[in-house]
mmCIF file of C-alpha atoms in Angstrom:
data_model
loop_
_atom_site.group_PDB
_atom_site.id
_atom_site.type_symbol
_atom_site.label_atom_id
_atom_site.label_comp_id
_atom_site.label_asym_id
_atom_site.label_seq_id
_atom_site.Cartn_x
_atom_site.Cartn_y
_atom_site.Cartn_z
ATOM 1 C CA MET T 1 -14.699 -100.681 -65.097
ATOM 2 C CA CYS T 2 -16.637 -103.883 -65.706
ATOM 3 C CA GLY T 3 -16.118 -104.836 -69.312
ATOM 4 C CA ALA T 4 -15.785 -102.660 -72.384
ATOM 5 C CA THR T 5 -18.836 -100.652 -73.431
ATOM 6 C CA GLU T 6 -20.241 -101.951 -76.705
ATOM 7 C CA GLY T 7 -20.660 -99.546 -79.613
ATOM 8 C CA GLY T 8 -18.814 -96.465 -80.803
ATOM 9 C CA LEU T 9 -18.200 -93.129 -79.122
ATOM 10 C CA SER T 10 -21.168 -90.739 -79.341
ATOM 11 C CA LEU T 11 -20.915 -88.277 -82.229
ATOM 12 C CA ASP T 12 -23.234 -85.730 -80.621
ATOM 13 C CA GLY T 13 -21.944 -82.247 -81.374
ATOM 14 C CA VAL T 14 -19.558 -83.385 -84.127
ATOM 15 C CA ASN T 15 -20.147 -82.103 -87.650
ATOM 16 C CA VAL T 16 -19.349 -85.406 -89.346
ATOM 17 C CA ALA T 17 -20.014 -84.008 -92.815
ATOM 18 C CA LYS T 18 -16.991 -81.704 -92.507
ATOM 19 C CA GLU T 19 -14.600 -83.971 -90.580
ATOM 20 C CA ALA T 20 -12.607 -87.101 -91.327
ATOM 21 C CA VAL T 21 -13.157 -88.766 -87.967
ATOM 22 C CA ILE T 22 -11.048 -91.646 -86.696
ATOM 23 C CA GLN T 23 -12.215 -93.045 -83.395
ATOM 24 C CA GLY T 24 -12.316 -96.256 -81.451
ATOM 25 C CA GLN T 25 -11.581 -98.074 -78.251
ATOM 26 C CA VAL T 26 -8.571 -99.683 -76.609
ATOM 27 C CA THR T 27 -9.123 -102.947 -74.775
ATOM 28 C CA ARG T 28 -7.036 -105.590 -73.033
ATOM 29 C CA ASP T 29 -8.605 -109.036 -72.655
ATOM 30 C CA GLY T 30 -11.989 -107.478 -73.421
ATOM 31 C CA GLU T 31 -11.654 -104.821 -70.709
ATOM 32 C CA ALA T 32 -11.499 -101.108 -71.570
ATOM 33 C CA VAL T 33 -8.074 -99.505 -71.054
ATOM 34 C CA GLY T 34 -8.487 -95.975 -69.690
ATOM 35 C CA SER T 35 -4.770 -95.337 -69.189
ATOM 36 C CA ALA T 36 -3.567 -95.664 -72.784
ATOM 37 C CA TYR T 37 -2.214 -93.050 -75.174
ATOM 38 C CA VAL T 38 -3.122 -93.204 -78.858
ATOM 39 C CA ARG T 39 -0.881 -91.435 -81.360
ATOM 40 C CA LEU T 40 -1.924 -90.536 -84.902
ATOM 41 C CA LEU T 41 0.941 -90.911 -87.388
ATOM 42 C CA ASP T 42 0.697 -89.574 -90.939
ATOM 43 C CA ARG T 43 1.419 -91.472 -94.148
ATOM 44 C CA THR T 44 5.169 -90.970 -93.652
ATOM 45 C CA GLY T 45 5.062 -92.179 -90.052
ATOM 46 C CA GLU T 46 5.373 -88.627 -88.667
ATOM 47 C CA PHE T 47 3.550 -87.814 -85.431
ATOM 48 C CA THR T 48 0.419 -85.748 -85.983
ATOM 49 C CA ALA T 49 -1.563 -85.913 -82.741
ATOM 50 C CA GLU T 50 -2.010 -87.868 -79.556
ATOM 51 C CA VAL T 51 -4.848 -88.346 -77.089
ATOM 52 C CA PRO T 52 -5.200 -90.199 -73.798
ATOM 53 C CA THR T 53 -8.053 -92.693 -73.768
ATOM 54 C CA SER T 54 -11.176 -91.918 -71.764
ATOM 55 C CA ALA T 55 -12.211 -93.979 -68.738
ATOM 56 C CA THR T 56 -14.059 -96.245 -71.176
ATOM 57 C CA GLY T 57 -10.982 -96.647 -73.376
ATOM 58 C CA HIS T 58 -12.299 -94.431 -76.165
ATOM 59 C CA PHE T 59 -10.384 -91.984 -78.339
ATOM 60 C CA ARG T 60 -11.119 -89.703 -81.328
ATOM 61 C CA PHE T 61 -9.171 -87.790 -83.977
ATOM 62 C CA PHE T 62 -10.190 -85.277 -86.610
ATOM 63 C CA ALA T 63 -7.847 -86.239 -89.428
ATOM 64 C CA GLY T 64 -7.623 -85.446 -93.110
ATOM 65 C CA GLU T 65 -8.328 -87.646 -96.108
ATOM 66 C CA GLY T 66 -5.931 -90.527 -96.500
ATOM 67 C CA GLN T 67 -3.941 -93.255 -94.850
ATOM 68 C CA TRP T 68 -2.949 -92.971 -91.190
ATOM 69 C CA THR T 69 -1.498 -95.191 -88.492
ATOM 70 C CA LEU T 70 -2.598 -95.349 -84.863
ATOM 71 C CA ARG T 71 0.158 -96.179 -82.367
ATOM 72 C CA THR T 72 -1.165 -97.180 -78.958
ATOM 73 C CA LEU T 73 0.998 -96.955 -75.829
ATOM 74 C CA ALA T 74 -0.115 -98.302 -72.467
ATOM 75 C CA PRO T 75 1.513 -99.281 -69.174
ATOM 76 C CA LYS T 76 2.998 -102.773 -69.243
ATOM 77 C CA ALA T 77 2.281 -103.296 -72.947
ATOM 78 C CA ASP T 78 4.293 -103.110 -76.162
ATOM 79 C CA PRO T 79 3.183 -100.369 -78.599
ATOM 80 C CA VAL T 80 0.528 -101.530 -81.083
ATOM 81 C CA ASP T 81 0.362 -100.040 -84.608
ATOM 82 C CA THR T 82 -2.980 -100.095 -86.449
ATOM 83 C CA PRO T 83 -3.388 -98.754 -90.034
ATOM 84 C CA VAL T 84 -6.562 -96.805 -90.768
ATOM 85 C CA LYS T 85 -8.010 -94.903 -93.725
ATOM 86 C CA ALA T 86 -9.919 -91.662 -93.136
ATOM 87 C CA ALA T 87 -12.305 -89.764 -95.386
ATOM 88 C CA VAL T 88 -14.198 -86.500 -94.896
ATOM 89 C CA GLY T 89 -17.831 -87.227 -94.129
ATOM 90 C CA SER T 90 -17.200 -90.641 -92.622
ATOM 91 C CA VAL T 91 -16.226 -92.141 -89.290
ATOM 92 C CA ALA T 92 -13.498 -94.782 -89.219
ATOM 93 C CA GLU T 93 -14.084 -97.007 -86.173
ATOM 94 C CA VAL T 94 -10.980 -98.780 -84.905
ATOM 95 C CA ALA T 95 -10.736 -101.469 -82.233
ATOM 96 C CA VAL T 96 -7.285 -101.725 -80.632
ATOM 97 C CA ALA T 97 -6.598 -104.842 -78.606
ATOM 98 C CA LEU T 98 -3.439 -104.848 -76.470
ATOM 99 C CA MET X 1 20.653 -72.860 -68.694
ATOM 100 C CA SER X 2 21.182 -76.531 -69.396
ATOM 101 C CA ARG X 3 19.468 -79.899 -69.286
ATOM 102 C CA GLU X 4 20.705 -80.370 -65.710
ATOM 103 C CA SER X 5 19.157 -77.130 -64.465
ATOM 104 C CA ALA X 6 15.977 -77.014 -66.567
ATOM 105 C CA LEU X 7 14.808 -80.616 -66.650
ATOM 106 C CA VAL X 8 14.099 -83.140 -63.898
ATOM 107 C CA SER X 9 13.116 -86.792 -64.172
ATOM 108 C CA ALA X 10 9.888 -88.328 -62.936
ATOM 109 C CA GLN X 11 11.959 -90.143 -60.300
ATOM 110 C CA TRP X 12 13.471 -86.854 -59.087
ATOM 111 C CA VAL X 13 9.978 -85.401 -58.749
ATOM 112 C CA GLU X 14 8.693 -88.463 -56.897
ATOM 113 C CA ASP X 15 11.637 -88.110 -54.506
ATOM 114 C CA HIS X 16 10.878 -84.404 -53.913
ATOM 115 C CA LEU X 17 7.073 -84.404 -53.587
ATOM 116 C CA GLU X 18 7.345 -83.413 -49.930
ATOM 117 C CA THR X 19 10.412 -81.203 -50.114
ATOM 118 C CA ASP X 20 9.889 -77.703 -48.732
ATOM 119 C CA GLY X 21 10.422 -75.047 -51.367
ATOM 120 C CA VAL X 22 9.470 -77.349 -54.262
ATOM 121 C CA VAL X 23 6.031 -76.655 -55.741
ATOM 122 C CA VAL X 24 4.750 -79.115 -58.330
ATOM 123 C CA VAL X 25 2.297 -77.555 -60.797
ATOM 124 C CA GLU X 26 0.154 -79.327 -63.407
ATOM 125 C CA VAL X 27 -0.809 -77.456 -66.586
ATOM 126 C CA ASP X 28 -2.790 -79.375 -69.194
ATOM 127 C CA GLU X 29 -4.409 -78.714 -72.522
ATOM 128 C CA ASP X 30 -7.329 -80.725 -71.153
ATOM 129 C CA THR X 31 -7.958 -78.569 -68.104
ATOM 130 C CA THR X 32 -9.932 -81.350 -66.402
ATOM 131 C CA SER X 33 -6.998 -83.797 -66.326
ATOM 132 C CA TYR X 34 -5.857 -82.587 -62.903
ATOM 133 C CA ASP X 35 -9.305 -83.219 -61.479
ATOM 134 C CA LYS X 36 -9.149 -86.872 -62.583
ATOM 135 C CA GLY X 37 -5.932 -87.442 -60.629
ATOM 136 C CA HIS X 38 -2.592 -85.674 -60.210
ATOM 137 C CA LEU X 39 0.775 -85.923 -58.481
ATOM 138 C CA ARG X 40 0.502 -85.837 -54.704
ATOM 139 C CA GLY X 41 0.727 -82.249 -53.484
ATOM 140 C CA ALA X 42 0.573 -80.777 -56.986
ATOM 141 C CA ILE X 43 -1.481 -77.652 -57.634
ATOM 142 C CA LYS X 44 -3.221 -76.771 -60.892
ATOM 143 C CA LEU X 45 -2.948 -73.846 -63.243
ATOM 144 C CA ASP X 46 -5.670 -73.548 -65.890
ATOM 145 C CA TRP X 47 -4.099 -72.071 -69.032
ATOM 146 C CA THR X 48 -7.459 -70.861 -70.345
ATOM 147 C CA THR X 49 -8.534 -68.957 -67.242
ATOM 148 C CA ASP X 50 -5.416 -68.435 -65.090
ATOM 149 C CA LEU X 51 -2.857 -67.586 -67.785
ATOM 150 C CA GLN X 52 -4.979 -65.778 -70.387
ATOM 151 C CA ASP X 53 -6.579 -62.378 -70.063
ATOM 152 C CA GLN X 54 -10.321 -62.970 -70.181
ATOM 153 C CA VAL X 55 -11.085 -59.954 -72.380
ATOM 154 C CA ARG X 56 -8.128 -59.122 -74.644
ATOM 155 C CA ARG X 57 -6.243 -61.818 -76.516
ATOM 156 C CA ASP X 58 -3.094 -61.681 -74.415
ATOM 157 C CA PHE X 59 -1.506 -62.996 -71.273
ATOM 158 C CA VAL X 60 -2.466 -61.888 -67.820
ATOM 159 C CA ASN X 61 -0.433 -58.802 -66.952
ATOM 160 C CA LYS X 62 2.257 -58.538 -64.281
ATOM 161 C CA GLU X 63 -0.173 -57.583 -61.530
ATOM 162 C CA GLN X 64 -2.572 -60.378 -62.443
ATOM 163 C CA PHE X 65 0.295 -62.904 -62.509
ATOM 164 C CA GLU X 66 1.448 -61.709 -59.092
ATOM 165 C CA ALA X 67 -2.080 -62.050 -57.724
ATOM 166 C CA LEU X 68 -2.440 -65.536 -59.217
ATOM 167 C CA LEU X 69 0.796 -66.911 -57.788
ATOM 168 C CA SER X 70 0.200 -65.258 -54.424
ATOM 169 C CA GLU X 71 -3.250 -66.791 -54.201
ATOM 170 C CA ARG X 72 -1.950 -70.252 -55.171
ATOM 171 C CA GLY X 73 0.820 -70.080 -52.584
ATOM 172 C CA ILE X 74 3.875 -69.885 -54.820
ATOM 173 C CA ALA X 75 6.746 -67.802 -53.429
ATOM 174 C CA ASN X 76 9.514 -66.076 -55.350
ATOM 175 C CA ASP X 77 12.142 -68.433 -53.947
ATOM 176 C CA ASP X 78 10.194 -71.638 -54.582
ATOM 177 C CA THR X 79 11.404 -74.112 -57.182
ATOM 178 C CA VAL X 80 8.455 -74.569 -59.533
ATOM 179 C CA VAL X 81 8.310 -77.987 -61.224
ATOM 180 C CA LEU X 82 5.877 -78.102 -64.138
ATOM 181 C CA TYR X 83 4.322 -81.123 -65.756
ATOM 182 C CA GLY X 84 1.308 -81.785 -67.950
ATOM 183 C CA GLY X 85 -0.338 -83.928 -70.550
ATOM 184 C CA ASN X 86 0.199 -83.948 -74.291
ATOM 185 C CA ASN X 87 3.956 -84.422 -73.928
ATOM 186 C CA ASN X 88 4.251 -81.311 -71.741
ATOM 187 C CA TRP X 89 2.947 -78.862 -74.392
ATOM 188 C CA PHE X 90 1.218 -76.610 -71.900
ATOM 189 C CA ALA X 91 3.700 -77.290 -69.126
ATOM 190 C CA ALA X 92 6.416 -76.025 -71.491
ATOM 191 C CA TYR X 93 4.190 -73.060 -72.263
ATOM 192 C CA ALA X 94 3.909 -72.381 -68.519
ATOM 193 C CA TYR X 95 7.688 -72.790 -68.159
ATOM 194 C CA TRP X 96 8.191 -70.143 -70.819
ATOM 195 C CA TYR X 97 5.531 -67.991 -69.129
ATOM 196 C CA PHE X 98 7.188 -68.231 -65.695
ATOM 197 C CA THR X 99 10.506 -67.359 -67.378
ATOM 198 C CA LEU X 100 8.872 -64.433 -69.164
ATOM 199 C CA TYR X 101 7.887 -63.024 -65.787
ATOM 200 C CA GLY X 102 11.328 -63.682 -64.313
ATOM 201 C CA HIS X 103 10.751 -66.611 -61.934
ATOM 202 C CA GLN X 104 14.214 -67.702 -60.817
ATOM 203 C CA SER X 105 13.904 -71.455 -60.393
ATOM 204 C CA VAL X 106 11.606 -73.321 -62.758
ATOM 205 C CA LYS X 107 11.945 -76.851 -64.085
ATOM 206 C CA LEU X 108 10.073 -79.188 -66.398
ATOM 207 C CA MET X 109 9.406 -82.829 -65.503
ATOM 208 C CA ASP X 110 10.749 -84.930 -68.375
ATOM 209 C CA GLY X 111 7.953 -86.839 -70.107
ATOM 210 C CA GLY X 112 5.203 -85.059 -68.195
ATOM 211 C CA ARG X 113 2.016 -86.746 -67.194
ATOM 212 C CA LYS X 114 2.285 -89.440 -69.856
ATOM 213 C CA LYS X 115 5.647 -90.743 -68.654
ATOM 214 C CA TRP X 116 4.354 -90.674 -65.072
ATOM 215 C CA GLU X 117 1.277 -92.695 -66.076
ATOM 216 C CA LEU X 118 3.174 -95.136 -68.279
ATOM 217 C CA ASP X 119 5.485 -95.755 -65.292
ATOM 218 C CA SER X 120 2.327 -96.546 -63.248
ATOM 219 C CA ARG X 121 3.327 -93.977 -60.624
ATOM 220 C CA GLU X 122 0.850 -92.774 -57.988
ATOM 221 C CA LEU X 123 -1.900 -90.259 -58.789
ATOM 222 C CA THR X 124 -4.282 -88.787 -56.231
ATOM 223 C CA ASP X 125 -7.427 -86.680 -56.267
ATOM 224 C CA ALA X 126 -6.588 -84.973 -52.956
ATOM 225 C CA VAL X 127 -6.275 -81.215 -53.497
ATOM 226 C CA PRO X 128 -3.603 -79.578 -51.320
ATOM 227 C CA THR X 129 -3.941 -76.245 -49.575
ATOM 228 C CA ARG X 130 -1.043 -73.809 -49.608
ATOM 229 C CA GLU X 131 -0.620 -70.656 -47.585
ATOM 230 C CA ARG X 132 -0.985 -67.428 -49.457
ATOM 231 C CA THR X 133 2.241 -65.658 -50.444
ATOM 232 C CA SER X 134 3.175 -62.186 -51.616
ATOM 233 C CA TYR X 135 4.642 -62.841 -55.050
ATOM 234 C CA THR X 136 6.516 -60.197 -57.014
ATOM 235 C CA ALA X 137 6.971 -60.685 -60.775
ATOM 236 C CA GLN X 138 9.443 -58.944 -63.078
ATOM 237 C CA GLU X 139 8.466 -57.031 -66.174
ATOM 238 C CA GLN X 140 7.986 -59.325 -69.198
ATOM 239 C CA ASP X 141 11.290 -60.374 -70.771
ATOM 240 C CA HIS X 142 10.669 -59.613 -74.422
ATOM 241 C CA SER X 143 13.979 -61.170 -75.407
ATOM 242 C CA ILE X 144 12.074 -64.479 -75.417
ATOM 243 C CA ARG X 145 8.717 -63.285 -76.825
ATOM 244 C CA ALA X 146 8.156 -62.471 -80.513
ATOM 245 C CA PHE X 147 5.277 -60.422 -81.856
ATOM 246 C CA ARG X 148 3.731 -60.433 -85.315
ATOM 247 C CA ASP X 149 5.635 -57.544 -86.899
ATOM 248 C CA GLU X 150 8.947 -59.063 -85.852
ATOM 249 C CA THR X 151 7.841 -62.370 -87.350
ATOM 250 C CA VAL X 152 6.929 -60.797 -90.689
ATOM 251 C CA ALA X 153 10.271 -58.946 -90.683
ATOM 252 C CA ALA X 154 12.072 -62.226 -89.956
ATOM 253 C CA ILE X 155 11.015 -63.828 -93.251
ATOM 254 C CA GLY X 156 14.186 -64.743 -95.117
ATOM 255 C CA VAL X 157 16.283 -63.061 -92.414
ATOM 256 C CA LYS X 158 16.051 -65.014 -89.147
ATOM 257 C CA ASN X 159 15.450 -68.677 -88.462
ATOM 258 C CA LEU X 160 11.731 -69.351 -88.383
ATOM 259 C CA ILE X 161 10.863 -72.774 -86.995
ATOM 260 C CA ASP X 162 7.286 -73.902 -87.478
ATOM 261 C CA VAL X 163 6.764 -76.803 -85.093
ATOM 262 C CA ARG X 164 3.301 -77.896 -86.228
ATOM 263 C CA SER X 165 2.702 -81.260 -87.854
ATOM 264 C CA PRO X 166 3.640 -81.542 -91.554
ATOM 265 C CA ASP X 167 -0.016 -81.506 -92.615
ATOM 266 C CA GLU X 168 -0.717 -78.295 -90.684
ATOM 267 C CA TYR X 169 2.449 -76.691 -92.098
ATOM 268 C CA ALA X 170 1.499 -77.617 -95.651
ATOM 269 C CA GLY X 171 -2.045 -76.314 -95.178
ATOM 270 C CA ARG X 172 -3.756 -79.701 -95.368
ATOM 271 C CA LEU X 173 -4.925 -79.411 -91.736
ATOM 272 C CA LEU X 174 -5.808 -76.254 -89.785
ATOM 273 C CA ALA X 175 -5.415 -77.607 -86.271
ATOM 274 C CA PRO X 176 -3.876 -80.566 -84.443
ATOM 275 C CA ALA X 177 -5.785 -83.664 -85.469
ATOM 276 C CA HIS X 178 -7.294 -84.270 -82.031
ATOM 277 C CA LEU X 179 -9.280 -81.033 -82.460
ATOM 278 C CA PRO X 180 -12.102 -80.158 -84.885
ATOM 279 C CA GLN X 181 -10.772 -78.533 -88.047
ATOM 280 C CA GLU X 182 -13.139 -75.578 -88.289
ATOM 281 C CA GLN X 183 -11.118 -72.350 -88.134
ATOM 282 C CA ALA X 184 -11.531 -68.854 -89.534
ATOM 283 C CA GLN X 185 -8.040 -68.194 -90.777
ATOM 284 C CA ARG X 186 -6.020 -69.217 -93.833
ATOM 285 C CA ALA X 187 -4.024 -72.435 -93.915
ATOM 286 C CA GLY X 188 -0.306 -72.644 -94.655
ATOM 287 C CA HIS X 189 2.907 -71.308 -93.127
ATOM 288 C CA VAL X 190 5.159 -68.254 -92.925
ATOM 289 C CA PRO X 191 7.389 -68.256 -96.039
ATOM 290 C CA THR X 192 10.951 -69.443 -95.344
ATOM 291 C CA SER X 193 9.947 -71.082 -92.066
ATOM 292 C CA LEU X 194 11.378 -74.563 -91.609
ATOM 293 C CA ASN X 195 9.027 -77.325 -90.505
ATOM 294 C CA VAL X 196 10.490 -79.195 -87.553
ATOM 295 C CA PRO X 197 7.495 -80.806 -85.823
ATOM 296 C CA TRP X 198 7.774 -80.510 -82.040
ATOM 297 C CA SER X 199 7.397 -84.296 -81.837
ATOM 298 C CA LYS X 200 10.853 -84.756 -83.332
ATOM 299 C CA ASN X 201 12.219 -83.421 -80.019
ATOM 300 C CA CYS X 202 10.661 -86.249 -78.062
ATOM 301 C CA ASN X 203 10.664 -89.980 -77.618
ATOM 302 C CA ASP X 204 7.359 -91.876 -77.772
ATOM 303 C CA ASP X 205 7.056 -91.741 -73.960
ATOM 304 C CA GLY X 206 7.238 -87.939 -74.029
ATOM 305 C CA THR X 207 10.790 -87.603 -72.674
ATOM 306 C CA PHE X 208 13.207 -85.393 -74.573
ATOM 307 C CA LYS X 209 15.779 -86.898 -76.892
ATOM 308 C CA SER X 210 19.459 -86.580 -75.994
ATOM 309 C CA ASP X 211 21.343 -83.323 -76.559
ATOM 310 C CA GLU X 212 23.341 -85.085 -79.280
ATOM 311 C CA ASP X 213 20.189 -86.170 -81.128
ATOM 312 C CA LEU X 214 18.610 -82.722 -80.755
ATOM 313 C CA THR X 215 21.738 -80.967 -81.975
ATOM 314 C CA ALA X 216 21.832 -83.271 -84.998
ATOM 315 C CA LEU X 217 18.131 -82.673 -85.665
ATOM 316 C CA TYR X 218 18.479 -78.896 -85.964
ATOM 317 C CA ALA X 219 21.810 -79.059 -87.779
ATOM 318 C CA GLY X 220 20.196 -81.483 -90.206
ATOM 319 C CA VAL X 221 17.446 -79.036 -91.211
ATOM 320 C CA GLY X 222 19.924 -76.225 -91.661
ATOM 321 C CA LEU X 223 19.137 -74.091 -88.627
ATOM 322 C CA ASP X 224 21.859 -71.443 -88.425
ATOM 323 C CA ASP X 225 22.485 -70.991 -84.699
ATOM 324 C CA THR X 226 24.441 -67.788 -85.280
ATOM 325 C CA LYS X 227 21.116 -66.156 -86.223
ATOM 326 C CA GLU X 228 18.156 -65.335 -84.042
ATOM 327 C CA THR X 229 15.383 -67.913 -84.018
ATOM 328 C CA ILE X 230 11.627 -67.526 -83.708
ATOM 329 C CA ALA X 231 9.515 -70.612 -82.997
ATOM 330 C CA LEU X 232 5.821 -70.730 -83.804
ATOM 331 C CA CYS X 233 2.939 -73.185 -83.982
ATOM 332 C CA ARG X 234 -0.828 -72.618 -83.867
ATOM 333 C CA ILE X 235 -1.386 -70.947 -80.473
ATOM 334 C CA GLY X 236 2.137 -70.839 -79.052
ATOM 335 C CA GLU X 237 2.188 -73.845 -76.760
ATOM 336 C CA ARG X 238 3.887 -76.484 -78.929
ATOM 337 C CA SER X 239 6.416 -73.843 -79.959
ATOM 338 C CA SER X 240 7.110 -73.266 -76.239
ATOM 339 C CA LEU X 241 8.348 -76.837 -76.150
ATOM 340 C CA THR X 242 10.715 -76.209 -79.069
ATOM 341 C CA TRP X 243 11.749 -72.901 -77.471
ATOM 342 C CA PHE X 244 12.589 -74.937 -74.347
ATOM 343 C CA VAL X 245 14.710 -77.355 -76.397
ATOM 344 C CA LEU X 246 16.642 -74.677 -78.287
ATOM 345 C CA LYS X 247 17.060 -72.175 -75.461
ATOM 346 C CA GLU X 248 17.139 -74.239 -72.274
ATOM 347 C CA LEU X 249 18.476 -77.638 -73.358
ATOM 348 C CA LEU X 250 20.784 -76.680 -76.240
ATOM 349 C CA GLY X 251 21.660 -73.195 -74.958
ATOM 350 C CA HIS X 252 21.075 -71.214 -78.144
ATOM 351 C CA GLN X 253 21.512 -67.528 -77.301
ATOM 352 C CA SER X 254 18.573 -65.829 -78.984
ATOM 353 C CA VAL X 255 15.374 -67.825 -79.254
ATOM 354 C CA LYS X 256 11.894 -66.328 -79.089
ATOM 355 C CA ASN X 257 8.463 -67.883 -78.951
ATOM 356 C CA TYR X 258 5.816 -66.257 -81.155
ATOM 357 C CA ASP X 259 2.776 -66.928 -78.999
ATOM 358 C CA GLY X 260 0.390 -65.306 -81.475
ATOM 359 C CA SER X 261 1.484 -68.059 -83.861
ATOM 360 C CA TRP X 262 -0.644 -69.266 -86.743
ATOM 361 C CA THR X 263 -3.994 -68.223 -85.263
ATOM 362 C CA GLU X 264 -2.751 -64.630 -85.420
ATOM 363 C CA TYR X 265 -0.517 -64.788 -88.489
ATOM 364 C CA GLY X 266 -3.024 -66.785 -90.549
ATOM 365 C CA SER X 267 -5.683 -64.156 -89.831
ATOM 366 C CA LEU X 268 -3.592 -61.108 -90.797
ATOM 367 C CA VAL X 269 -4.585 -59.207 -93.912
ATOM 368 C CA GLY X 270 -1.928 -58.893 -96.587
ATOM 369 C CA VAL X 271 0.928 -60.950 -95.134
ATOM 370 C CA PRO X 272 2.622 -63.585 -97.312
ATOM 371 C CA VAL X 273 1.600 -67.220 -96.863
ATOM 372 C CA ALA X 274 3.239 -70.314 -98.324
ATOM 373 C CA LEU X 275 1.336 -73.520 -99.065
ATOM 374 C CA GLY X 276 2.712 -77.019 -99.475
ATOM 375 C CA ASP X 277 5.616 -78.906 -97.980
ATOM 376 C CA GLU X 278 8.396 -76.508 -99.071
ATOM 377 C CA PRO X 279 9.417 -73.429 -97.014
ATOM 378 C CA GLY X 280 8.714 -71.039 -99.867
ATOM 379 C CA SER X 281 10.495 -67.867 -100.862
ATOM 380 C CA ALA X 282 11.082 -64.505 -99.209
ATOM 381 C CA ASP X 283 10.317 -62.947 -102.609
ATOM 382 C CA GLN X 284 6.631 -63.065 -101.712
ATOM 383 C CA VAL X 285 7.302 -60.396 -99.085
ATOM 384 C CA ARG X 286 8.962 -57.993 -101.463
ATOM 385 C CA ALA X 287 6.721 -58.597 -104.469
#
């Protein structure tokens, strides 16, 4: 993979009006990380969901309204926590740098 | 059954990838994961096509399961080692499924695909070929499978453990948050069910917590292990993982997985449903 792809994940096929989307990309030194795991933790810190990143380092969640935390795990890296706010009808784009 | 007999480490699996009589099987929620790379020599089972009847909403029957395992080259005396993504959700589901049909030696790889990847262990895209076998399954063991009527009758009587995330339990979400939220059924939970999210069983890397921690977890929520327990989630795969913890790791005597889970229960007409973070009352059933 030669450098991270600029821009967000395509929303084709997603009914954004009905979903509170949280999505983004994991990078390390500007390069996409396709072997990371991103966990979605709720407002109390409880696990809600987890996805592996795509080959381009992208991930997506369909959350609910409110405050969430993304916890990113990857080989040879400490976990990174990133707070994010989600709202139905909008897309929260998050960049996670390891 | 115990941790020693039901669970193996990633290192144990790496050391046994070429051992005769050990068949490593990947089962993932994302059924394309295997195709992007898998453990050397591992075969794939697709839970949507291999393990589900393609017409009725049910499992493949005994004859179909026998045909599947025979075709994939799994013998009755093989040790089947299961692993998968999403912290082994569907691998645990397959473990329960193999147990349901009476396979003698089945194990789960601790941490599943995530632990393997975070350890930077080898993955390959080479697909192995295995000689066909003549597999014979047992009749389904219904001592580990709960159906809807038993679940309704268990309200206020047996332990009901709902392993979905707190927001799904409360009715604020209808599905795990990595999936779109559009569903037909009602939101909420079975009254009197306790919410112990499956994730509380696991460390961040997907491995299971210690027996001591797990015992304390279920004691802490008031699970009465002298009673029968039914675990449920949305479609029965996350609850397979909790079934594995209670039955196989902690050795509770009577634990069933309700594979119909919330997609069935939440679509039933006339059954009681509780909303919010509290378990709710059995009075709703008798009202």
